[in-house]
Amino acid sequence: MIDVTEGRLALARGGVLDADFNAARLRESTLVSAVRPYIANPPWHTLTAQTELADGIPVGMTLIFHHERLAQVSFRFAYPPEVTEEQVHEQHALWLERTLGPGPYVYEWGTVELTYDPRIGESAVVITWRGVSDLHDSVMPWPTGSSPSA
């Protein structure tokens, strides 16, 4: 589940991902046994994992770290191959609507987006935290009525 007040993603077995999640916390978490290195291009490190959200939904996850702090996480519900990516995308949209209400999902702490790229056939829910990476911060919208200087 996503806690929009605190900017946290709750995982199974008490795991929590947020803007303060870093490499040290990863090594101490239950997620450490599930992650696999994907790309390392310092200061960026990308890991993948198979895990579950706190509500029991199995997901494939990509974690992007910037200078050892979690900047972004994306996840896709794990379905068998016969389920099309369009169906997965629809399930992501329904889950987000039930979990967060109607979009857009733009908060002081960051954003939650629903993505779908038909060219590569991939759908995902993407959470990006503010204040971790200038690259991400420069492209994130701000909630209505607020700005970086507010």
PDB file of C-alpha atoms in Angstrom, residues 2-103:
ATOM      1  CA  ILE A   2       1.053   3.589  -0.570  1.00  0.00           C
ATOM      2  CA  ASP A   3       0.872   6.029   2.334  1.00  0.00           C
ATOM      3  CA  VAL A   4       0.521   9.388   0.583  1.00  0.00           C
ATOM      4  CA  THR A   5       0.794  11.360   3.823  1.00  0.00           C
ATOM      5  CA  GLU A   6       4.281  10.005   4.554  1.00  0.00           C
ATOM      6  CA  GLY A   7       5.376   9.031   1.028  1.00  0.00           C
ATOM      7  CA  ARG A   8       5.900   5.377   1.860  1.00  0.00           C
ATOM      8  CA  LEU A   9       5.342   2.122   0.014  1.00  0.00           C
ATOM      9  CA  ALA A  10       4.565  -0.736   2.397  1.00  0.00           C
ATOM     10  CA  LEU A  11       5.905  -4.166   1.486  1.00  0.00           C
ATOM     11  CA  ALA A  12       5.161  -7.574   2.939  1.00  0.00           C
ATOM     12  CA  ARG A  13       6.876  -8.615   6.164  1.00  0.00           C
ATOM     13  CA  GLY A  14       7.070  -5.050   7.444  1.00  0.00           C
ATOM     14  CA  GLY A  15       9.266  -3.617   4.681  1.00  0.00           C
ATOM     15  CA  VAL A  16       8.889   0.064   3.879  1.00  0.00           C
ATOM     16  CA  LEU A  17      10.330   2.060   0.993  1.00  0.00           C
ATOM     17  CA  ASP A  18      10.528   5.853   1.266  1.00  0.00           C
ATOM     18  CA  ALA A  19      12.827   8.800   0.517  1.00  0.00           C
ATOM     19  CA  ASP A  20      15.022   7.886   3.509  1.00  0.00           C
ATOM     20  CA  PHE A  21      15.560   4.323   2.287  1.00  0.00           C
ATOM     21  CA  ASN A  22      19.244   3.886   1.510  1.00  0.00           C
ATOM     22  CA  ALA A  23      21.804   1.157   0.914  1.00  0.00           C
ATOM     23  CA  ALA A  24      22.358   0.644   4.652  1.00  0.00           C
ATOM     24  CA  ARG A  25      18.625   0.169   5.265  1.00  0.00           C
ATOM     25  CA  LEU A  26      18.450  -2.197   2.289  1.00  0.00           C
ATOM     26  CA  ARG A  27      21.171  -4.395   3.815  1.00  0.00           C
ATOM     27  CA  GLU A  28      19.150  -4.569   7.068  1.00  0.00           C
ATOM     28  CA  SER A  29      15.773  -5.182   5.410  1.00  0.00           C
ATOM     29  CA  THR A  30      13.963  -8.368   4.474  1.00  0.00           C
ATOM     30  CA  LEU A  31      14.166  -7.142   0.869  1.00  0.00           C
ATOM     31  CA  VAL A  32      17.942  -7.697   0.752  1.00  0.00           C
ATOM     32  CA  SER A  33      17.592 -11.408  -0.067  1.00  0.00           C
ATOM     33  CA  ALA A  34      15.241 -10.628  -2.976  1.00  0.00           C
ATOM     34  CA  VAL A  35      17.241  -7.928  -4.805  1.00  0.00           C
ATOM     35  CA  ARG A  36      19.561  -8.508  -7.715  1.00  0.00           C
ATOM     36  CA  PRO A  37      21.928  -5.958  -9.291  1.00  0.00           C
ATOM     37  CA  TYR A  38      20.776  -4.819 -12.710  1.00  0.00           C
ATOM     38  CA  ILE A  39      22.837  -1.782 -13.740  1.00  0.00           C
ATOM     39  CA  ALA A  40      25.548   0.148 -11.923  1.00  0.00           C
ATOM     40  CA  ASN A  41      26.534   3.444 -13.462  1.00  0.00           C
ATOM     41  CA  PRO A  42      27.647   5.529 -10.454  1.00  0.00           C
ATOM     42  CA  PRO A  43      26.176   7.524  -8.901  1.00  0.00           C
ATOM     43  CA  TRP A  44      23.181   5.459 -10.115  1.00  0.00           C
ATOM     44  CA  HIS A  45      22.517   1.841  -9.123  1.00  0.00           C
ATOM     45  CA  THR A  46      19.525  -0.126 -10.339  1.00  0.00           C
ATOM     46  CA  LEU A  47      18.347  -3.297  -8.632  1.00  0.00           C
ATOM     47  CA  THR A  48      15.465  -5.648  -9.375  1.00  0.00           C
ATOM     48  CA  ALA A  49      13.449  -7.792  -6.986  1.00  0.00           C
ATOM     49  CA  GLN A  50      10.511 -10.129  -6.762  1.00  0.00           C
ATOM     50  CA  THR A  51       8.528  -9.353  -3.623  1.00  0.00           C
ATOM     51  CA  GLU A  52       5.026  -8.615  -2.323  1.00  0.00           C
ATOM     52  CA  LEU A  53       3.229  -5.441  -1.409  1.00  0.00           C
ATOM     53  CA  ALA A  54       1.793  -5.228   2.105  1.00  0.00           C
ATOM     54  CA  ASP A  55      -1.637  -6.186   0.765  1.00  0.00           C
ATOM     55  CA  GLY A  56      -0.194  -9.492  -0.516  1.00  0.00           C
ATOM     56  CA  ILE A  57       0.082  -8.634  -4.229  1.00  0.00           C
ATOM     57  CA  PRO A  58       3.188 -10.244  -5.761  1.00  0.00           C
ATOM     58  CA  VAL A  59       5.227  -7.748  -7.798  1.00  0.00           C
ATOM     59  CA  GLY A  60       8.334  -7.458  -9.880  1.00  0.00           C
ATOM     60  CA  MET A  61      10.148  -4.331  -8.762  1.00  0.00           C
ATOM     61  CA  THR A  62      12.922  -2.044 -10.004  1.00  0.00           C
ATOM     62  CA  LEU A  63      14.694   0.168  -7.458  1.00  0.00           C
ATOM     63  CA  ILE A  64      16.810   3.108  -8.621  1.00  0.00           C
ATOM     64  CA  PHE A  65      19.330   4.475  -6.133  1.00  0.00           C
ATOM     65  CA  HIS A  66      21.164   7.791  -6.499  1.00  0.00           C
ATOM     66  CA  HIS A  67      24.217   8.152  -4.236  1.00  0.00           C
ATOM     67  CA  GLU A  68      22.934   5.170  -2.220  1.00  0.00           C
ATOM     68  CA  ARG A  69      19.485   6.748  -1.576  1.00  0.00           C
ATOM     69  CA  LEU A  70      16.336   5.394  -3.158  1.00  0.00           C
ATOM     70  CA  ALA A  71      15.132   7.899  -5.765  1.00  0.00           C
ATOM     71  CA  GLN A  72      12.519   5.850  -7.593  1.00  0.00           C
ATOM     72  CA  VAL A  73      10.789   2.502  -7.452  1.00  0.00           C
ATOM     73  CA  SER A  74       8.616   0.965 -10.116  1.00  0.00           C
ATOM     74  CA  PHE A  75       6.628  -2.217  -9.827  1.00  0.00           C
ATOM     75  CA  ARG A  76       4.441  -4.432 -11.954  1.00  0.00           C
ATOM     76  CA  PHE A  77       1.915  -6.917 -10.663  1.00  0.00           C
ATOM     77  CA  ALA A  78       3.130 -10.475 -11.272  1.00  0.00           C
ATOM     78  CA  TYR A  79       0.702 -12.309 -13.539  1.00  0.00           C
ATOM     79  CA  PRO A  80       1.145 -15.438 -15.633  1.00  0.00           C
ATOM     80  CA  PRO A  81       2.273 -14.922 -19.260  1.00  0.00           C
ATOM     81  CA  GLU A  82      -1.228 -15.413 -20.695  1.00  0.00           C
ATOM     82  CA  VAL A  83      -2.359 -12.163 -19.040  1.00  0.00           C
ATOM     83  CA  THR A  84      -1.725  -9.347 -21.510  1.00  0.00           C
ATOM     84  CA  GLU A  85       0.134  -6.210 -20.546  1.00  0.00           C
ATOM     85  CA  GLU A  86      -2.999  -4.195 -21.337  1.00  0.00           C
ATOM     86  CA  GLN A  87      -4.834  -6.236 -18.694  1.00  0.00           C
ATOM     87  CA  VAL A  88      -1.988  -5.675 -16.222  1.00  0.00           C
ATOM     88  CA  HIS A  89      -2.192  -1.942 -16.947  1.00  0.00           C
ATOM     89  CA  GLU A  90      -5.941  -1.986 -16.269  1.00  0.00           C
ATOM     90  CA  GLN A  91      -5.342  -3.770 -12.954  1.00  0.00           C
ATOM     91  CA  HIS A  92      -2.700  -1.198 -11.987  1.00  0.00           C
ATOM     92  CA  ALA A  93      -5.167   1.624 -12.761  1.00  0.00           C
ATOM     93  CA  LEU A  94      -7.938  -0.022 -10.699  1.00  0.00           C
ATOM     94  CA  TRP A  95      -5.549  -0.639  -7.795  1.00  0.00           C
ATOM     95  CA  LEU A  96      -4.322   2.961  -7.807  1.00  0.00           C
ATOM     96  CA  GLU A  97      -7.894   4.280  -7.917  1.00  0.00           C
ATOM     97  CA  ARG A  98      -8.891   2.048  -4.973  1.00  0.00           C
ATOM     98  CA  THR A  99      -5.720   2.866  -3.042  1.00  0.00           C
ATOM     99  CA  LEU A 100      -5.250   6.593  -3.716  1.00  0.00           C
ATOM    100  CA  GLY A 101      -8.500   7.796  -5.269  1.00  0.00           C
ATOM    101  CA  PRO A 102      -8.582   9.711  -8.542  1.00  0.00           C
ATOM    102  CA  GLY A 103      -5.332  11.124  -9.960  1.00  0.00           C
TER     103      GLY A 103
END
